[in-house]
Short mmCIF file of C-alpha atoms in Angstrom, two decimals:
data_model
loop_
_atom_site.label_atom_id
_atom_site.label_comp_id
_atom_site.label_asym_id
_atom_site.label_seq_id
_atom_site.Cartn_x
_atom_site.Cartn_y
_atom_site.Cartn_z
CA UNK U 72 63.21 123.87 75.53
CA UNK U 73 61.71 126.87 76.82
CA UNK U 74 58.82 126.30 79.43
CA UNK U 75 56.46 128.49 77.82
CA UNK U 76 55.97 125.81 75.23
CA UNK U 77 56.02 122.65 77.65
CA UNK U 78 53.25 124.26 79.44
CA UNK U 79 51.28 124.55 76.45
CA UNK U 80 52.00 121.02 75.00
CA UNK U 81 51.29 119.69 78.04
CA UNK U 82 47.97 121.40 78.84
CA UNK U 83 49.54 122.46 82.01
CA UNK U 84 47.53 124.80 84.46
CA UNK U 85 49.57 127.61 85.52
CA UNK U 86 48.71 128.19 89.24
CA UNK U 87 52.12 130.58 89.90
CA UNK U 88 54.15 131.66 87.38
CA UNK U 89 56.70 134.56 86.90
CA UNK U 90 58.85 133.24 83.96
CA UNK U 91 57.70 131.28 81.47
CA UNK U 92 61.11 131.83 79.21
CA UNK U 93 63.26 129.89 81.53
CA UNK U 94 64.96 126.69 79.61
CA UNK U 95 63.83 123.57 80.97
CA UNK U 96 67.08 121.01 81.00
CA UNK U 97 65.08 117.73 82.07
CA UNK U 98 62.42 116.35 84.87
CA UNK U 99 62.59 114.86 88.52
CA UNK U 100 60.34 112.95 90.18
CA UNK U 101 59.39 112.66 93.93
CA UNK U 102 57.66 113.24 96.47
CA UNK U 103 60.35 112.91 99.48
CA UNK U 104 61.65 116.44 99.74
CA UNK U 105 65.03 115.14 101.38
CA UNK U 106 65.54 113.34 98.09
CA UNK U 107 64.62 116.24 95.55
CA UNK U 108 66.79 118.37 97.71
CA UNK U 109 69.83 115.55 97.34
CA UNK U 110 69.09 115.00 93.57
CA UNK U 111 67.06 117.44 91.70
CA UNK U 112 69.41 119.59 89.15
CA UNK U 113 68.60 123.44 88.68
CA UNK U 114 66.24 123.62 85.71
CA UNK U 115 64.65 120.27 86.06
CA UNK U 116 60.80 120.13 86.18
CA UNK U 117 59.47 118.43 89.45
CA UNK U 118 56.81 116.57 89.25
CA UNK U 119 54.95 115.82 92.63
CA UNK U 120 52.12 114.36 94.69
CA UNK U 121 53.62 116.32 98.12
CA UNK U 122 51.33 119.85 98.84
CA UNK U 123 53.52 120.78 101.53
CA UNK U 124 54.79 124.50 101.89
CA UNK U 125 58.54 123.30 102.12
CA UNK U 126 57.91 122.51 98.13
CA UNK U 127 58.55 125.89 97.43
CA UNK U 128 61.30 126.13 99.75
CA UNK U 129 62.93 123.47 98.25
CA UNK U 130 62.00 124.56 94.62
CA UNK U 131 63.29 127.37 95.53
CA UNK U 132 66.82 126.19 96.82
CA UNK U 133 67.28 124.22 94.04
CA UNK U 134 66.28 126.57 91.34
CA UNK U 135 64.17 123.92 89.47
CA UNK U 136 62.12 125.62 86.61
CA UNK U 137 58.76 124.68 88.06
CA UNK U 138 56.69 122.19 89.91
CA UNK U 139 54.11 120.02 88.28
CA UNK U 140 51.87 118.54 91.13
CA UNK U 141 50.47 115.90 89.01
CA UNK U 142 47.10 113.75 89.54
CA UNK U 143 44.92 117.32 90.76
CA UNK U 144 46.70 117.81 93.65
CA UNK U 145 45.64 121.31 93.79
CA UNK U 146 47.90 122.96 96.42
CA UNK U 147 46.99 125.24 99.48
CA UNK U 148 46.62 129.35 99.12
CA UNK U 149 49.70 129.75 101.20
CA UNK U 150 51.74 127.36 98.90
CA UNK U 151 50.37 129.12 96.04
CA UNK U 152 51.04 132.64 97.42
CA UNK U 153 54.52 131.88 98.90
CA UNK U 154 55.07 130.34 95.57
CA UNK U 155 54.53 133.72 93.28
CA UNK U 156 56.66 135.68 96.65
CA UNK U 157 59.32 133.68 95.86
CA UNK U 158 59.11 133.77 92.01
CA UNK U 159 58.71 129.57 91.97
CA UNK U 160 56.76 128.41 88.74
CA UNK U 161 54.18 126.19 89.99
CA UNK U 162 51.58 124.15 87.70
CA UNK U 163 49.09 121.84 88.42
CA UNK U 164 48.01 118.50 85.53
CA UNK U 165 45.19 116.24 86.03
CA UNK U 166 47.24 113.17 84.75
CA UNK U 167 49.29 110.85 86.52
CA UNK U 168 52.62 111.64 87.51
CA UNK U 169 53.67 108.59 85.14
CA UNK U 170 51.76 110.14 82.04
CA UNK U 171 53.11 113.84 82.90
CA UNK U 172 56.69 112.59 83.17
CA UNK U 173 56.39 110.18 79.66
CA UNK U 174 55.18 113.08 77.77
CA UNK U 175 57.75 115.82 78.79
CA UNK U 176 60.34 112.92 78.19
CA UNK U 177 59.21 112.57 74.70
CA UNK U 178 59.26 116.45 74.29
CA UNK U 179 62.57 116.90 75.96
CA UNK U 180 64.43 113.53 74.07
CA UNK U 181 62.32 112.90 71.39
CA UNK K 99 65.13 115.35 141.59
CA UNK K 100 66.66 112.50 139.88
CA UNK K 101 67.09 110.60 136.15
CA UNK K 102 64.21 108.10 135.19
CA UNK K 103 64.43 106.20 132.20
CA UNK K 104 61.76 106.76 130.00
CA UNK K 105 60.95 104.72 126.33
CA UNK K 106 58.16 107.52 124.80
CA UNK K 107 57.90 105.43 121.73
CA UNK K 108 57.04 102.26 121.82
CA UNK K 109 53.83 99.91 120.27
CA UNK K 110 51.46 97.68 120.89
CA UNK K 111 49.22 94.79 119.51
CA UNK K 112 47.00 97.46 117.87
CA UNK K 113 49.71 98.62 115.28
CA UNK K 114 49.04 96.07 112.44
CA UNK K 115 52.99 96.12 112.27
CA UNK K 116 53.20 95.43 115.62
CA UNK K 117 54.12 92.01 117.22
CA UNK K 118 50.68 90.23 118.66
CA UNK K 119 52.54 89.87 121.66
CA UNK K 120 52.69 93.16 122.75
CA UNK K 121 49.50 93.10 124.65
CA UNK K 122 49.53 95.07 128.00
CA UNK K 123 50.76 92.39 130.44
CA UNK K 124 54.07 91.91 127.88
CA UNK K 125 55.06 95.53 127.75
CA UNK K 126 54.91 95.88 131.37
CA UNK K 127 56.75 93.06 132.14
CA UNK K 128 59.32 94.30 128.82
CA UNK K 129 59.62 97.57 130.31
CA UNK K 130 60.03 96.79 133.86
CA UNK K 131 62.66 94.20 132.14
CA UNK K 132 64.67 97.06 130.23
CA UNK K 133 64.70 99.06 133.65
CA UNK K 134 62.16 102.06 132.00
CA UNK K 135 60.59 104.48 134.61
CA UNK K 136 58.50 106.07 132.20
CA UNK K 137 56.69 104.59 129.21
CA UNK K 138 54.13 106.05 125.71
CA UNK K 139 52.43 103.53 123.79
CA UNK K 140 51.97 105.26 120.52
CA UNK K 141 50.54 102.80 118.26
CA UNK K 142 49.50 104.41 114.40
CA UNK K 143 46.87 106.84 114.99
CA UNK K 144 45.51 105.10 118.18
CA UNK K 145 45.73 105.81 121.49
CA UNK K 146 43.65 102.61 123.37
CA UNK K 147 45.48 100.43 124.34
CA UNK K 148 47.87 103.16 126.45
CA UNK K 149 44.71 102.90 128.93
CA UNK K 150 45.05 99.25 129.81
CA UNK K 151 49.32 99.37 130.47
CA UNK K 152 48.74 102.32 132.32
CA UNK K 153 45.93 100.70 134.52
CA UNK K 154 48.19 97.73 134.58
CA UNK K 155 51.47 99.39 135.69
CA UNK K 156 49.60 101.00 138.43
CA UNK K 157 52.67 103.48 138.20
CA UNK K 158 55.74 101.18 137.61
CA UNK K 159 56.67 102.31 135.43
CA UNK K 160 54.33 105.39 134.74
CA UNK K 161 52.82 105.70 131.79
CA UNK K 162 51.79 108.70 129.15
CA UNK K 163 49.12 108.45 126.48
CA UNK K 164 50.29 108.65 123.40
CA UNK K 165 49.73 108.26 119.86
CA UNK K 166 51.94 108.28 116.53
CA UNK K 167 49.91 110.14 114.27
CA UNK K 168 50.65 110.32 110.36
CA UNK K 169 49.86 113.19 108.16
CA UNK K 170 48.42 113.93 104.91
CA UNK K 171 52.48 114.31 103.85
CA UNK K 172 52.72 110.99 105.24
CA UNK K 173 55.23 112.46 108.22
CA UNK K 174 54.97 110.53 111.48
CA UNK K 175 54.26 112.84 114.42
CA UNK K 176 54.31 111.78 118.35
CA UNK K 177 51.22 113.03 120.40
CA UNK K 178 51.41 112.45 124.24
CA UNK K 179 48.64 113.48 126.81
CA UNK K 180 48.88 113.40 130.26
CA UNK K 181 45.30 112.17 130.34
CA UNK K 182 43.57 109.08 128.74
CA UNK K 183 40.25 111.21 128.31
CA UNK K 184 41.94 113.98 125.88
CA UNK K 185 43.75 111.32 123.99
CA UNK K 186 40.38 109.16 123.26
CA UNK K 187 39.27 112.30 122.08
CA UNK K 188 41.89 112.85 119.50
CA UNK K 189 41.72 109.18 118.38
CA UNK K 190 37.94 109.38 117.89
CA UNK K 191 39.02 112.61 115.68
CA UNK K 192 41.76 110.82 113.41
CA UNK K 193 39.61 107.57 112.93
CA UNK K 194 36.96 110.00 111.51
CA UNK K 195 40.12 111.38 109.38
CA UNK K 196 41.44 108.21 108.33
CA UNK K 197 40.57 106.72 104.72
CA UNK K 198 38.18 104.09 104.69
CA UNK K 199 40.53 101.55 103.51
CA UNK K 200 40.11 98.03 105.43
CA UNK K 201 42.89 96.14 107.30
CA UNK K 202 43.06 92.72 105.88
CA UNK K 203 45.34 91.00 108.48
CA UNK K 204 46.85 88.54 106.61
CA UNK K 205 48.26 91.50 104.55
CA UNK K 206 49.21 93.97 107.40
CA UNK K 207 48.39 92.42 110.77
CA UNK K 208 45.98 92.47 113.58
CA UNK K 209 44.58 95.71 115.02
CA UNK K 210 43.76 94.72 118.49
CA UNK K 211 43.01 96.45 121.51
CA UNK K 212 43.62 93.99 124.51
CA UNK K 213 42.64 94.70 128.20
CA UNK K 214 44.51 94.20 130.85
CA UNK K 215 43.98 90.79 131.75
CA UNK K 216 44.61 89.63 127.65
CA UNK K 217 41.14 89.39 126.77
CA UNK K 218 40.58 91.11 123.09
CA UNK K 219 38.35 93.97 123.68
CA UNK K 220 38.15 94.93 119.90
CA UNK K 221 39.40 94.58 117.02
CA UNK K 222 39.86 97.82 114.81
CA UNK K 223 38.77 97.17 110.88
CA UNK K 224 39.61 100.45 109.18
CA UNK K 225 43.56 100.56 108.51
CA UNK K 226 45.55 102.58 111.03
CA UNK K 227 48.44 102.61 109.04
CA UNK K 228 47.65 105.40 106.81
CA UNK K 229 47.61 108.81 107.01
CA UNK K 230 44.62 111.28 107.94
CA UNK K 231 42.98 113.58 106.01
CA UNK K 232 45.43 116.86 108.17
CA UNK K 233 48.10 118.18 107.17
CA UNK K 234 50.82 118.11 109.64
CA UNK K 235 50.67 121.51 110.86
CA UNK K 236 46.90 120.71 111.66
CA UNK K 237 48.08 117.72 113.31
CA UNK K 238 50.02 119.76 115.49
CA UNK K 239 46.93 122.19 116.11
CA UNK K 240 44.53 119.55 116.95
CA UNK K 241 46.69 117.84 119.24
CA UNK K 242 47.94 120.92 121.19
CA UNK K 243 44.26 122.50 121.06
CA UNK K 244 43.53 119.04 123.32
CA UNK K 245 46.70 119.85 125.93
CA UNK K 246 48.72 117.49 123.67
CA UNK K 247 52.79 117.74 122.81
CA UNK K 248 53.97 117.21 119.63
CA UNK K 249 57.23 115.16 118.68
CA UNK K 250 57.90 114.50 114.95
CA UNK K 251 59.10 110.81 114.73
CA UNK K 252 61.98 109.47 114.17
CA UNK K 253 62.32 112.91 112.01
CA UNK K 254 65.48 111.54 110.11
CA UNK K 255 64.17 108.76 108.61
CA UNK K 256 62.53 107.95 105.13
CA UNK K 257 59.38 107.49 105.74
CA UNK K 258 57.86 109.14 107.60
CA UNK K 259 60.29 111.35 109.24
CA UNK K 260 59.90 115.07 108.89
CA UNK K 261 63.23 115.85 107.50
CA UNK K 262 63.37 112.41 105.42
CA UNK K 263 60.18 113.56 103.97
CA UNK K 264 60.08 117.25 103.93
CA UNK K 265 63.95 118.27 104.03
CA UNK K 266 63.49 120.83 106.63
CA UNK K 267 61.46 121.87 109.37
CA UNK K 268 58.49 124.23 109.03
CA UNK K 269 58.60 127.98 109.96
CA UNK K 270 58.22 128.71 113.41
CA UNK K 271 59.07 127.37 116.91
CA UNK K 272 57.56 124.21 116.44
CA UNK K 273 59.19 121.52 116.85
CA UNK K 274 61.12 122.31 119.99
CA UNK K 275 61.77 118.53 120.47
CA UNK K 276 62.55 115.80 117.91
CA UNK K 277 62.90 112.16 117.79
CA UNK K 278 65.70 110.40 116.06
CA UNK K 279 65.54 107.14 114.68
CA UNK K 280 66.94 104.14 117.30
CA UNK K 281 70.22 103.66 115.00
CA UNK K 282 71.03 107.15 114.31
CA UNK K 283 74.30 108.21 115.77
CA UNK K 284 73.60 111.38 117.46
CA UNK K 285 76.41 113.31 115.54
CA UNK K 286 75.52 111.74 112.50
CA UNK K 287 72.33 113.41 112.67
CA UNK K 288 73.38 116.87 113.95
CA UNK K 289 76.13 117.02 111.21
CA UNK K 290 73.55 115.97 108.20
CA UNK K 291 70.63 118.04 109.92
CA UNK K 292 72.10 121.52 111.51
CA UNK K 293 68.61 122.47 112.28
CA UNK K 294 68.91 119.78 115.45
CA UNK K 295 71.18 121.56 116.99
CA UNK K 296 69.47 124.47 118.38
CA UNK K 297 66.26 121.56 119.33
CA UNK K 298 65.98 118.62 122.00
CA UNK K 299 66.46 115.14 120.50
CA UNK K 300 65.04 112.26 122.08
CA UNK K 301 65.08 109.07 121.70
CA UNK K 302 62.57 105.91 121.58
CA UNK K 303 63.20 102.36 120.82
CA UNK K 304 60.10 102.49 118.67
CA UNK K 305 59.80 98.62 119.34
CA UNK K 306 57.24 96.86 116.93
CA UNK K 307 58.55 93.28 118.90
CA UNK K 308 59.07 92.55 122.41
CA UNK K 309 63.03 92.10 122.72
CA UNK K 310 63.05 96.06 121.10
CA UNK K 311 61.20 97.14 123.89
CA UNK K 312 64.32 99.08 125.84
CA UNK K 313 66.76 99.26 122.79
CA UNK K 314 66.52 102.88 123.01
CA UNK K 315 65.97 105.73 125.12
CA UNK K 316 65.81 108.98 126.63
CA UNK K 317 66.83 110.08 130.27
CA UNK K 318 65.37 112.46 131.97
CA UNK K 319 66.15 114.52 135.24
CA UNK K 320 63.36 115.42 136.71
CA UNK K 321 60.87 115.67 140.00
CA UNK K 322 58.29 113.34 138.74
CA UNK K 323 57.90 111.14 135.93
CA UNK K 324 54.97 112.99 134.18
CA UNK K 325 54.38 114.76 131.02
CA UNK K 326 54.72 118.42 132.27
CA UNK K 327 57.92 117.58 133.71
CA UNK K 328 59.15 115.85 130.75
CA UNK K 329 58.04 119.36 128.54
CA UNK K 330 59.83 121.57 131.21
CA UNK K 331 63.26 119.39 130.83
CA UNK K 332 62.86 120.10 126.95
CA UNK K 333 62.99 123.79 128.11
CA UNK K 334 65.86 123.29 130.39
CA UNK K 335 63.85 124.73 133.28
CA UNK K 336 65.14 124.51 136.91
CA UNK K 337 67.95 122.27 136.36
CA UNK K 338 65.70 119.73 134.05
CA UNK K 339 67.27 118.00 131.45
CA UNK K 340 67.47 115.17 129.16
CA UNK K 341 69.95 113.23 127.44
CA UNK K 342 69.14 110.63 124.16
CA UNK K 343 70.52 107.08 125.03
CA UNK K 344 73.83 105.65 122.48
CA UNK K 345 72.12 104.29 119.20
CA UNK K 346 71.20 100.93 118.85
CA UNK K 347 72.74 98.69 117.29
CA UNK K 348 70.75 96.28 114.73
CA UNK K 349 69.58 98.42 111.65
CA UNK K 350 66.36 97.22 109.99
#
């Protein structure tokens, strides 16, 4: 499913984002960067609590299709910034990592 | 100059995880017991009770302030200060940080700072084991903006270790020294995290219970058995250097 339309069905806000026609594959979440580096699969949406810089770093290494930080964990300028340098999609959600990930499940498997 | 055996992680009575029975009188005796030259208490974001060992050791074995300080990304990073009046200073900072979440002890332990003699001077009722409002690299400001050195902790380990957590090290110098956890084979480490090779790895016993007290630990070859001596060794300077102890052997 393209992300374009996740965003939208989700109600996602779009705080960095180059390329909205990438093809989402499935979802990941974490918020121990070691383990979303180990286990993450290019195209999976990450979902997140951690504000950290290295989240774009490892977005980035592992070529996820975006990062959801979930529960208004608004990120920092320079992980914003850093984020649209590197061409990472990066949203934010008000809800609950546990709501975010149900819904994109039932979008993705339905 | 010489080696001295130094333990620069280690906790006390105040860390609700920690064993009552660390008060200042045990670790001294623990430490002299494990053959340590050089000591840190670094209980979780506190810094007291490093005051009364140090009073109490009267030098055997010397002792830095320290503090194990955990960030808003819920790393673990090491703070030592040569002096006790900096370090107060920081702690006074990070309890105004911490969340104002209580420390029932029958859930996580007692918070205690204990004087030298065993007498309870206080008990501390906001939860130290949680992280402050900083993020780490402000962590690392506020305690080098003090004349503070930063370690991550045990930086392989999940949690709290800045590798375990974050997957690779900031941009930047920083850190020039790490911690490894007490069980982690040194090459283990190196081979899983190349970014350690090029950095100094130390090791503490991070001892919660008196018998851990000694378990692990770093050598040092220095003059003196103070905290700019210990920095200079980390920069190789004038023949310093340091060398992490074998890993321990129970895994918890």
């Amino acid at each position: 499913m393209k992300l374009a339309r996740i965003v939208a069905e989700l109600g996602l806000e779009n705080l960095a984002a180059g390329d909205l026609t990438r093809e989402v594959t499935g979802g990941y979440c974490s918020d121990l960067l070691s383990d979303v580096l180990a286990h993450v699969a290019p195209g999976e949406l990450w979902i997140t609590h951690q504000r950290h810089l290295n989240v774009v770093a490892v977005a980035k290494l592992r070529d996820v299709a975006g990062v959801i930080f979930a529960q208004g964990n608004r990120p920092g300028h320079d992980v914003v910034s850093r984020a649209a340098a590197e061409g990472v999609n990066l949203f934010l959600s008000e809800r609950s990592a546990f709501e975010i990930a149900g819904r994109l499940y039932r979008l993705l498997r339905p | 100059m010489r080696w001295w055996r130094a333990d620069l992680h280690l906790h006390s009575a105040l860390s609700p995880c920690g064993s009552l029975e660390l008060s200042p009188r045990r670790i001294v005796a623990e430490a002299r017991r494990a053959g340590l030259d050089l000591i840190a208490v670094c209980d979780h974001n506190a810094a007291e009770n490093g005051r009364y060992v140090r009073r109490l050791a009267a030098g055997e074995p010397a002792v830095l302030m320290g503090m194990e300080i955990q960030a808003a990304e819920e790393v673990e990073v090491l703070a030592y200060f040569a002096d006790e009046e900096s370090a107060l200073e920081l702690q006074a900072e990070l309890h105004a940080a911490l969340p104002d979440v209580p420390c029932p002890p029958e859930l996580f332990g007692d918070q205690v700072v204990v004087d030298e003699g065993g007498e309870i001077v206080r008990r501390v009722d906001r939860l130290l084991l949680s992280p402050v409002a900083w993020p780490l690299a402000e962590v690392v400001r506020r305690a080098e903006l003090r004349g503070g050195w930063a370690v991550p902790a045990h930086v392989d380990r999940v949690p709290g270790g800045l590798l375990g957590t974050l997957g690779l090290f900031p941009e930047g110098p920083w850190p020039q020294a790490v911690e490894i956890a007490p069980w982690t084979p040194l090459e283990a480490a190196r081979a899983r995290w190349p970014e350690l090779r090029d950095r100094a790895i130390l090791r503490g016993s991070d001892a919660h219970y008196p018998s851990e007290i000694g378990r692990a630990w770093t050598d040092f070859y220095l003059a003196e058995p103070t905290l700019e001596e210990v920095r200079a060794a980390v920069r190789g300077q004038g023949g310093r250097t340091l060398r992490p102890s074998p890993e321990a052997k129970e895994e918890r």
